[in-house]
XYZ file of C-alpha atoms in Angstrom:
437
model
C 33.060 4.129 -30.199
C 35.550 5.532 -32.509
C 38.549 3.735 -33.267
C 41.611 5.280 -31.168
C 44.343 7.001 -33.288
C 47.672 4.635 -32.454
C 50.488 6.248 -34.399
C 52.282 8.943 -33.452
C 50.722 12.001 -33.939
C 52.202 15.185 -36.333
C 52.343 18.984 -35.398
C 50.096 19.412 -38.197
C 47.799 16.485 -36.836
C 47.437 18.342 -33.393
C 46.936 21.247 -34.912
C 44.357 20.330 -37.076
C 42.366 18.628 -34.189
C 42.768 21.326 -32.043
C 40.444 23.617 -34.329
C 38.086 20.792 -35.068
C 37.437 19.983 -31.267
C 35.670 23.515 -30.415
C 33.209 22.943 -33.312
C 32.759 19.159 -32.530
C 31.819 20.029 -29.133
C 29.467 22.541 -30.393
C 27.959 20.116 -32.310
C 27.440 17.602 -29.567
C 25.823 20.176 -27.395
C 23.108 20.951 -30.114
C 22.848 17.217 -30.871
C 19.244 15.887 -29.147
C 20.131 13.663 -25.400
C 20.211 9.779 -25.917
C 16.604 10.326 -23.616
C 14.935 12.057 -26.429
C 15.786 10.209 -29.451
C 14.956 6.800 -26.867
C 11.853 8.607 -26.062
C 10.988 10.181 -29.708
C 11.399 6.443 -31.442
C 9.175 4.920 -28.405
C 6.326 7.311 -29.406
C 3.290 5.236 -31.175
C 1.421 6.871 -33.807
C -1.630 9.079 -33.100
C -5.259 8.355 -33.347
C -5.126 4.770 -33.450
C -5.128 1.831 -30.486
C -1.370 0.812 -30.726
C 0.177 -2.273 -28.497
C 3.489 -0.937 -27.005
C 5.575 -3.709 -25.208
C 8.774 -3.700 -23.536
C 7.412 -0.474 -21.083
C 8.848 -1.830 -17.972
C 8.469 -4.458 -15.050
C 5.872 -6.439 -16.238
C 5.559 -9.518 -13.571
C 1.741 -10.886 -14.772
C 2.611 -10.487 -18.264
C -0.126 -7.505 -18.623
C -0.426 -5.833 -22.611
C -0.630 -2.391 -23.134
C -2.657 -0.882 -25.438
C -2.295 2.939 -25.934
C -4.246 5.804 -28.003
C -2.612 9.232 -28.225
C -4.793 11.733 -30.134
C -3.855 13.656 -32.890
C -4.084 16.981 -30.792
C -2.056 15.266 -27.656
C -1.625 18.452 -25.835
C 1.911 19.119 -23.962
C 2.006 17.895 -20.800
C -0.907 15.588 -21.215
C -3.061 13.718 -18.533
C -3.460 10.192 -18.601
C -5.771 7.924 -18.132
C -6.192 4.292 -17.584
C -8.709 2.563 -18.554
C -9.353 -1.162 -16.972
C -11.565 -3.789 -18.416
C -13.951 -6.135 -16.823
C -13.774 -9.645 -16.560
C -13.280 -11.916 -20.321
C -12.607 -8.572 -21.626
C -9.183 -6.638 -23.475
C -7.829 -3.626 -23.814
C -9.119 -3.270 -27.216
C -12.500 -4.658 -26.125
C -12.349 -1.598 -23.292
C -11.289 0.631 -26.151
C -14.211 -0.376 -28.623
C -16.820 0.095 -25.744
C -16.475 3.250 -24.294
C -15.633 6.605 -25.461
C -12.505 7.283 -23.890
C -10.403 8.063 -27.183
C -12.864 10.384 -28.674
C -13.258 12.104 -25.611
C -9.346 12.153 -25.545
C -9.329 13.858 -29.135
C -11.789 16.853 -27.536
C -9.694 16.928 -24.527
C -6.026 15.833 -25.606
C -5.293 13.191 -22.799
C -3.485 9.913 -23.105
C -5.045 6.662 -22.463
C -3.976 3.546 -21.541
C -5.171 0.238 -21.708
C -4.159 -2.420 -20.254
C -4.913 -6.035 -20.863
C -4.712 -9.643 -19.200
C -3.516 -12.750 -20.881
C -4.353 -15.002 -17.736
C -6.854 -17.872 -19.088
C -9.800 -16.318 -16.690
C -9.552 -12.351 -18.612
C -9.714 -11.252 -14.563
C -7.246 -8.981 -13.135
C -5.744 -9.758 -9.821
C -7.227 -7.848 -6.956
C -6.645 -10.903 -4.415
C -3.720 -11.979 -4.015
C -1.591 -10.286 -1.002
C 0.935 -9.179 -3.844
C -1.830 -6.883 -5.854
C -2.753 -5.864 -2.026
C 0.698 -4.172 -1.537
C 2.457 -1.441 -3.316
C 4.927 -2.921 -5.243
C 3.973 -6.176 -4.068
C 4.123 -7.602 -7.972
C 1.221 -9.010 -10.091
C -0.768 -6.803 -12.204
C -0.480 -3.322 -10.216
C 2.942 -3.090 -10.750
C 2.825 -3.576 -14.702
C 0.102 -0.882 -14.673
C 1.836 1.385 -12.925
C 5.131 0.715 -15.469
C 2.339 1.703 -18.241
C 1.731 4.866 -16.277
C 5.750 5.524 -16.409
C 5.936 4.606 -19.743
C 3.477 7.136 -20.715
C 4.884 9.810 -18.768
C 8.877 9.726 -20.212
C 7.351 9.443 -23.525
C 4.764 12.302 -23.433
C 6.403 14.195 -20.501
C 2.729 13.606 -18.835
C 1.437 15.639 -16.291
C 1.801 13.107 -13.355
C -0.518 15.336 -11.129
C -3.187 14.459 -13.345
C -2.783 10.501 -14.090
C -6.489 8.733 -13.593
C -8.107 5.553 -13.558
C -11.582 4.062 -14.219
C -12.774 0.685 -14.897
C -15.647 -1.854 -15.148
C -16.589 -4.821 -13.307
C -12.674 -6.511 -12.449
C -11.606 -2.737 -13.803
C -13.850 -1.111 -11.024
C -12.425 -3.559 -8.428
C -8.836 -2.708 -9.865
C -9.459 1.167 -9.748
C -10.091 0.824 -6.117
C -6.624 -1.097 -5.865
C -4.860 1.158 -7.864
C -5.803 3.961 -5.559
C -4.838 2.088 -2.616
C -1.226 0.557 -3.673
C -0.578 4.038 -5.559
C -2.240 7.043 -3.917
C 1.102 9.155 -5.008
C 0.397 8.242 -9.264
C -2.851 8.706 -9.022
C -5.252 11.626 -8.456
C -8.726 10.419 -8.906
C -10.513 7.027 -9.813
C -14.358 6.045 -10.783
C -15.186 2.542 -10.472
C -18.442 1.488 -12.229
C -19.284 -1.796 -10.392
C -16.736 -2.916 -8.274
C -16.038 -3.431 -4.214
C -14.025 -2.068 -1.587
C -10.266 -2.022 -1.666
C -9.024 -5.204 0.029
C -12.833 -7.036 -0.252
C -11.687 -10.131 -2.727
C -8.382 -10.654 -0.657
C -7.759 -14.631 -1.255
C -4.929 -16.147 0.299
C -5.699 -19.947 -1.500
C -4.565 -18.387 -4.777
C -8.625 -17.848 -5.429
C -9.715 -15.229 -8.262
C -13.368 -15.000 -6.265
C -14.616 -14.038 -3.793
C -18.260 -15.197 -2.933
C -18.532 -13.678 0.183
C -17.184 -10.089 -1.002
C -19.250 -10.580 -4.547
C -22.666 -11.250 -2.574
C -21.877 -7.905 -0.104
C -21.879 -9.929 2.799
C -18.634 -8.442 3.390
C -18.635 -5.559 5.807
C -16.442 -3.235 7.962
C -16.441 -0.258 10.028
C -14.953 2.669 7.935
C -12.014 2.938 10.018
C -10.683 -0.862 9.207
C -11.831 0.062 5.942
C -9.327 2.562 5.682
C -6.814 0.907 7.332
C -6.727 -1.704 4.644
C -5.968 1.237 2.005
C -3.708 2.469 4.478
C -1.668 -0.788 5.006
C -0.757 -0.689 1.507
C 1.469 1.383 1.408
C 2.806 1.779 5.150
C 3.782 5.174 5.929
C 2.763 7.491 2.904
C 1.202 10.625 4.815
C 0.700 12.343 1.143
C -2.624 13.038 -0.346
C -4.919 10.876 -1.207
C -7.064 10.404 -4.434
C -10.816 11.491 -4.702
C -13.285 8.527 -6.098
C -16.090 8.225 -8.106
C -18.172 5.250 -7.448
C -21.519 3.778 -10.073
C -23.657 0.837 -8.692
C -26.585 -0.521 -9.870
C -29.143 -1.536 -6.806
C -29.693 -4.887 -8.570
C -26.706 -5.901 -9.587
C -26.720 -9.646 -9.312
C -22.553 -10.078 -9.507
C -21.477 -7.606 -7.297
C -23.918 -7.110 -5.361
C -25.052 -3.047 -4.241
C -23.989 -3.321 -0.503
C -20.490 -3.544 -1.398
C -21.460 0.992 -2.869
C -21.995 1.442 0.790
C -19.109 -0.136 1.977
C -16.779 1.664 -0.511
C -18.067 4.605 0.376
C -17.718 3.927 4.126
C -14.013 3.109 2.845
C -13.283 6.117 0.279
C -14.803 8.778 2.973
C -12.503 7.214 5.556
C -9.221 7.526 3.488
C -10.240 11.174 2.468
C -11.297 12.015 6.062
C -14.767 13.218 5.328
C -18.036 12.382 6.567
C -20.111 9.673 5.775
C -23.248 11.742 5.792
C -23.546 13.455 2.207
C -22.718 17.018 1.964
C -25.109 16.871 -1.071
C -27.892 14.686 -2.546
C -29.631 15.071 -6.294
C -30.790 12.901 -8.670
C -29.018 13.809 -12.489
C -30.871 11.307 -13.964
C -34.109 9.680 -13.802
C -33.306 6.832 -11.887
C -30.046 7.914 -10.680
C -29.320 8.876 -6.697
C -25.794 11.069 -6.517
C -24.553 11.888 -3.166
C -21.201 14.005 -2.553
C -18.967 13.666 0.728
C -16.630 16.394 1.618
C -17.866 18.604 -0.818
C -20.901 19.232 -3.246
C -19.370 20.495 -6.765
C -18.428 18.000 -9.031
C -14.691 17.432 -7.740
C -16.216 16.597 -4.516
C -13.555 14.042 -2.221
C -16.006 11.090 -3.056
C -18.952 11.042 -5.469
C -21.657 7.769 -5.363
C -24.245 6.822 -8.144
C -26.757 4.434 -7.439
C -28.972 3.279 -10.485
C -32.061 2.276 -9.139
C -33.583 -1.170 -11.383
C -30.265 -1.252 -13.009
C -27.944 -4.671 -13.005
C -24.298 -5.429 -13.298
C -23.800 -3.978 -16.240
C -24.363 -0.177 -16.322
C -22.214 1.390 -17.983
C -23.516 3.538 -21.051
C -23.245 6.069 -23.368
C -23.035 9.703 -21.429
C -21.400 8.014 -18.505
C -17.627 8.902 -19.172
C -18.059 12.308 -19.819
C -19.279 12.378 -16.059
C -16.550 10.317 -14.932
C -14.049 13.305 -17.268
C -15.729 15.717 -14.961
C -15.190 14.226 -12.213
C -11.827 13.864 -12.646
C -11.553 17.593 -14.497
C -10.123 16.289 -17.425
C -13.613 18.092 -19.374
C -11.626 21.565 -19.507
C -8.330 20.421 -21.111
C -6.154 22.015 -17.818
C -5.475 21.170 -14.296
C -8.603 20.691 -11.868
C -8.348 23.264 -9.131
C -7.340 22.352 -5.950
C -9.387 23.771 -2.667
C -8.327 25.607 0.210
C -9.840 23.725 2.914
C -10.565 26.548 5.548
C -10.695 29.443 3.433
C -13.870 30.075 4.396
C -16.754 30.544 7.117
C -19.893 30.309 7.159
C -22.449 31.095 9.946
C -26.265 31.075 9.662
C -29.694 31.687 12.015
C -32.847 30.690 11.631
C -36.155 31.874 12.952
C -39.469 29.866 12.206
C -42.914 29.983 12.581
C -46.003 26.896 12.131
C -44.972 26.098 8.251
C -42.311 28.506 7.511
C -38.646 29.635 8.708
C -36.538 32.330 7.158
C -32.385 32.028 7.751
C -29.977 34.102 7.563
C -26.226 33.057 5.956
C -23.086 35.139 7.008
C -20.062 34.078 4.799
C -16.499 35.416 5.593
C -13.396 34.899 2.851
C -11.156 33.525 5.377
C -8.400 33.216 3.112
C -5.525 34.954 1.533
C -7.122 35.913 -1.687
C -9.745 37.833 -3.391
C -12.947 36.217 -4.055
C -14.839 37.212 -7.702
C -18.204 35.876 -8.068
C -19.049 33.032 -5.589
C -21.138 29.898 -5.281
C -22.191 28.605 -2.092
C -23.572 24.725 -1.414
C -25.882 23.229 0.835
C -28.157 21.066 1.807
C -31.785 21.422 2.888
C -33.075 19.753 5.626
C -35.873 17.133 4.529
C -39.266 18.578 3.726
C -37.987 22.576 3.683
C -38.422 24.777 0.439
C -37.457 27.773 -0.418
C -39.999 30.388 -1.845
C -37.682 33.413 -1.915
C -34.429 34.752 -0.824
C -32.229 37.878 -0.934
C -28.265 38.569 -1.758
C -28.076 35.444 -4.230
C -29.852 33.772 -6.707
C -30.888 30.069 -5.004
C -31.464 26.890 -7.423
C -33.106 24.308 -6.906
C -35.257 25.048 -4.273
C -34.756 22.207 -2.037
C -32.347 19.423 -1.608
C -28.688 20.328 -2.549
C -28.950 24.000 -3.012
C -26.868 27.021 -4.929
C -26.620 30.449 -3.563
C -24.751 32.344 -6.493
C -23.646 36.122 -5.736
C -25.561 39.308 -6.912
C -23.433 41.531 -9.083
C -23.370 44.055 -5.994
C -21.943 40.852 -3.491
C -19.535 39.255 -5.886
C -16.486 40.409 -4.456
C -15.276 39.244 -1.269
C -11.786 40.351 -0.313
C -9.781 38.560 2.636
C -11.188 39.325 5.648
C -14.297 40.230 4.418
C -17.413 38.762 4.797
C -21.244 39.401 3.088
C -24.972 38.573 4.409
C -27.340 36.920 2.667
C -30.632 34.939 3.572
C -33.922 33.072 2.612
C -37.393 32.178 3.033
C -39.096 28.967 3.142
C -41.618 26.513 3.924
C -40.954 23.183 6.095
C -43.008 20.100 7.481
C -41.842 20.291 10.452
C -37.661 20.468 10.929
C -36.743 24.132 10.579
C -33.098 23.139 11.721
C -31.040 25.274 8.808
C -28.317 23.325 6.531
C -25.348 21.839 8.631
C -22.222 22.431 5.920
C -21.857 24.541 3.599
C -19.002 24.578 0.784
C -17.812 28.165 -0.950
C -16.518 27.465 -4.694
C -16.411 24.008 -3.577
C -14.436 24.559 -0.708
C -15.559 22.961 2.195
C -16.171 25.926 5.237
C -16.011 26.000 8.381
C -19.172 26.803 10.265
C -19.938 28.807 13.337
């Protein structure tokens, strides 16, 4: 602070100061906050893994590791990125693609690391179990804040992913912090609240052999009880199993789904089923585009560890961090759909009715479902089907694009079946989920 003037001030003095004040204030005014020099001089330098410390409560003694790209764009997602078990940040950084993929796309991501002897994060202990509870959540999410007054980050579109103890920590992430983050995909891991310990325990046998099961509903409740009385949305999840993994074993994919479909208040039976990959078994709840509420992969033959190369641009997808903007956010109910069908010995034809329920336009639409078992489709009429069974596409004509609010257009389809002729049971519009009937 300046030094206060203690003599006795002249005329001339006063005079003086009295011109000099309008121009000092002037100055101040144009002079950057204290915020944005703090923030300016906390900003690491661009395309390269830098350690930041001192980013907040920190009660695990976590490191961060963070990589901003060279083309950070403004307003920038983030994303965290959480290593497995005897791994590092850096190790997470040198084995996936994450900060190239972050120079295509211009998000932040954020690493964080464990100094405890066993390389593990906590996903036990009833503190990691609780939001705010302490242990390693909390650090993350002071990474999270961190990143956000330094970049100004988007904090609608702040994600996590990890491997192994990352996968297991995605899925408590999401539960302690369903208001930070919008999205997680968890190669490997088990259902929020699975490893709880109370014996200060890192393992769980029990959990890690998928002997470890609930109904959906207490399922949900243990994400729920996490954080006791948030009625806000909740994040979508991506989750990647291998059928023999011998660590963490598959049963615990079926029992986070049962868990993720409960939080999101979907159904358990898959709005959509395909197979991207040889191998590879993808089924979408709530929704079949690739935003869907909650997304499974089961690699069939494939062990613990599964993640490769390819994987995280599926995982950016997901997430709809692949476009550089915002993913869009459906309208549940802004849309109805209402179909017939009329078969014969081998065959059926159906016919679709779909009314824009909403407030806006329509221009050029997509509409999912899923085939019955054992029913193909050998022709069709008002849209352009692909594939012919299994999850399906109906994209509009030129002469149907349009549908205005109110409005509604017909559409149908021929094809052959062993038997069930029953036509599809949901249907989504632009990967909005519709109501049928």
């Amino acid at each position: 602070m300046p030094t206060p003037i203690r003599t006795t001030a002249t005329r001339k003095l006063r005079t003086l100061l009295a011109a000099l004040l309008p121009l000092l204030a002037a100055l101040l005014a144009a002079a950057p906050t204290a915020a944005a020099r703090t923030d300016a001089a906390d900003a690491v330098p661009t395309a390269t893994l830098t350690e930041v410390t001192d980013f907040g409560a920190n009660p695990s003694n976590l490191r961060m590791y963070v990589y901003v790209p060279a083309g950070v764009t403004a307003d920038p997602a983030v994303l965290v990125a959480v290593h497995w078990c005897t791994g590092s940040g850096p190790d997470m950084y040198n084995g996936t693609e994450y900060d190239t993929l972050a120079d295509r796309y211009g998000f932040v991501v954020v690493y964080p690391s464990v100094t405890r002897s066993s390389k593990c994060f906590d996903v036990s202990s009833p503190q990691a179990l609780r939001r705010d509870g302490g242990s390693d959540p909390v650090g993350i999410r002071s990474m999270v804040d961190w990143v956000t007054r330094t970049y100004d980050a988007d904090t609608g579109r702040v994600f996590a992913t990890g491997i192994s103890s990352g996968a297991m920590m995605t899925n408590v992430l999401l539960g302690d912090y369903p208001d930070v983050f919008a999205a997680g995909a968890a190669f490997s891991g088990v259902p929020f609240g699975c490893f709880a310990t109370t014996d200060g325990s890192e393992w769980n046998s029990a959990c890690a052999n998928g002997t470890v099961t609930h109904t959906p509903q207490q399922w949900g409740d243990l994400v729920r009880d996490a954080y006791p009385g948030y009625s806000g949305p909740r994040p979508r999840m991506q989750l990647w199993h291998g059928t023999e993994d011998d660590v963490l074993r598959h049963p615990n994919l079926g029992e986070m789904i049962k868990q993720w479909t409960n939080v999101r208040g979907v159904s358990q039976t898959p709005a959509a089923t395909d197979t991207p990959q040889t191998g590879w078994t993808r089924t979408r709840y709530g929704g079949t585009g690739d935003r869907a509420p909650v997304e499974a992969i089961s690699l069939q033959g494939v062990g613990h560890n599964l993640y490769g190369y390819g994987m995280a641009a599926q995982v950016l997808a997901f997430f709809g961090l692949d476009s550089g903007g915002p993913a869009p956010q459906p309208q549940p109910g802004a849309c109805r759909v209402t179909a017939t069908t009329n078969a014969w010995n081998t065959g059926l034809t159906a016919s679709v009715t779909i009314t824009n329920t909403g407030t806006t336009a329509i221009n050029g639409w997509r509409l999912g479902f899923t085939l019955p078992a054992g029913q193909s489709i050998t022709n069709g009429w008002g849209a352009t089907y692909a594939p012919a069974s299994g999850a399906v596409t109906g994209s509009s004509a030129s002469y149907n694009a349009a549908l205005a609010p109110g409005a509604s257009v017909s559409i149908g389809y021929q094809a052959n079946h062993t038997g069930n002729s029953a036509g599809p049971g949901a249907f989504t519009l632009n990967g909005t989920a519709c109501a049928s009937g």
